[in-house]
Amino acid sequence: MATTKATTLAHTIASTTSSTADLDYAKTLNDTGVTSTEFDKLDGLTATTTELNKLSGATATTDELNLVDGSVTGPLSHRNLMINGAMLVDQRNNGAQKINIGYTDDDYRTLDRWRNIWTGSGSSRNSLQQVSITDLAGFSKALKIGCVTAEGSTQAAGESFRMAYRFEGQDLQGLEKGFSSAKPVTVSFWVKGTAGKTFVLELHQAKSTARHATQQFSVTSNWVKHYYTFPGDTTNTIDCNNLEGLELNLWFMAGSNYTSGSYTALTWANVTTANRAVGISNSGKGIVNSTSDEVYFTGFQMEIGSQATPFEHRSFGDEILRCQRYFCKSGPYATAPAQTSDTKTVTTSIDMAGDLMRTPYIYFPINMRTDPAVTLLKEGALQYGGNGTWAWYEQGSWQTTSFAPSGITEIGYAAHSGDAGSSDGRAYYMHINWKAEAEL
């Protein structure tokens, strides 16, 4: 009996048209019965909406059809090449707003993995914040960008503001960029904000001959999901290392140096600076045209292939570990790293000699991208000492001294001080505070 069923099932999958025996066997698996039309889709033919509806009992979506008929060419897991696309992780601020951000700022100041980049010397300023949302199913956080100081009547040619996401080259080898077999990538995201605005999405590769492709997108006052497929680029390979391989840019404001050229959607070309941000609203002023301007983003996904699949949700634990490859800190998630922040983190130090105290090796939670920049911050539990000093307990009282990081690698570091305790060989209880950055 088992052999008969196995043979029948094999016939069912392999045959272009289902036999009566195939259908009879199928009915033992499905109380509602299965028609030959339904079974035809299992043999590699394109699945139709009607076929999927019969199997699932619900209206089939485009994503479901793509998964069944083989149009999705990427993996079914680990599809999203981006980290923190759902905007869940904000180690630096825990949702606190950062304001008055402008042309002097080019750094990671808001949600993990999103870099704030300005050029020029304009007077406009904005705010960045992780915010909670309740009006978009499947997502609870978003990145909000708001205008604090508007651009004014004159915009300099070299001014610009964009948010950038940078990928390691070794994570993009599946794109096969630079080869005749180069694969397309699809970028999808949700956005809402000041109605009627147009901004620019760009993929940019910085090499000796830089390459890029752009796509304008519009914003309304309601959440809209955008899907854009960038074709495979047969020019410029991506080096397989831990350096920047590709940059995804969201251009929100740009002067004529970046907007005075021509626009061709979703087409790779050698970079012409004037073509990078063509089409931004308000003659390029975009998000800083008025203090009422704002935009919200979430659900960012970049995946190999020409189809946008449903957003790949990852657990918070998984997402924060990925983020800590680029930034980590000594304190709890909810404590922003800063001078005097109370990290509730302790270690010991050893009085090694008359002019040397040293901590044991302090390990990062995960191997970082490269040897990071480690900043030692004033401990906050006791509020002793100045910036960069740590407190240690000796013979009934707290002492403070400045420590410096040493022996820094991608796995951790030690801290040492030129001061010393009262006796060589003694160990001291210490409050510590630090952050480590290995961003691209």
Short mmCIF file of N, CA and C in Angstrom, two decimals, residues 43 62 146 196 226 312 383 422:
data_model
loop_
_atom_site.label_atom_id
_atom_site.label_comp_id
_atom_site.label_asym_id
_atom_site.label_seq_id
_atom_site.Cartn_x
_atom_site.Cartn_y
_atom_site.Cartn_z
N ASP A 43 3.34 20.74 -11.34
CA ASP A 43 4.31 20.16 -12.27
C ASP A 43 5.26 21.19 -12.85
N THR A 62 0.17 38.56 -4.71
CA THR A 62 1.23 38.47 -5.71
C THR A 62 2.46 37.76 -5.13
N GLY A 146 12.43 65.12 10.62
CA GLY A 146 11.67 66.36 10.61
C GLY A 146 12.54 67.57 10.38
N GLY A 196 2.87 64.92 -1.26
CA GLY A 196 3.32 65.57 -2.47
C GLY A 196 4.82 65.68 -2.64
N HIS A 226 6.77 50.98 -1.52
CA HIS A 226 7.42 51.11 -2.82
C HIS A 226 8.28 49.87 -3.08
N GLU A 312 11.09 40.33 5.66
CA GLU A 312 11.66 39.27 6.50
C GLU A 312 11.85 39.79 7.92
N GLN A 383 29.29 59.46 39.95
CA GLN A 383 29.52 60.83 39.51
C GLN A 383 30.83 61.40 40.03
N SER A 422 47.37 51.45 46.29
CA SER A 422 48.30 51.58 47.42
C SER A 422 49.33 50.47 47.48
#
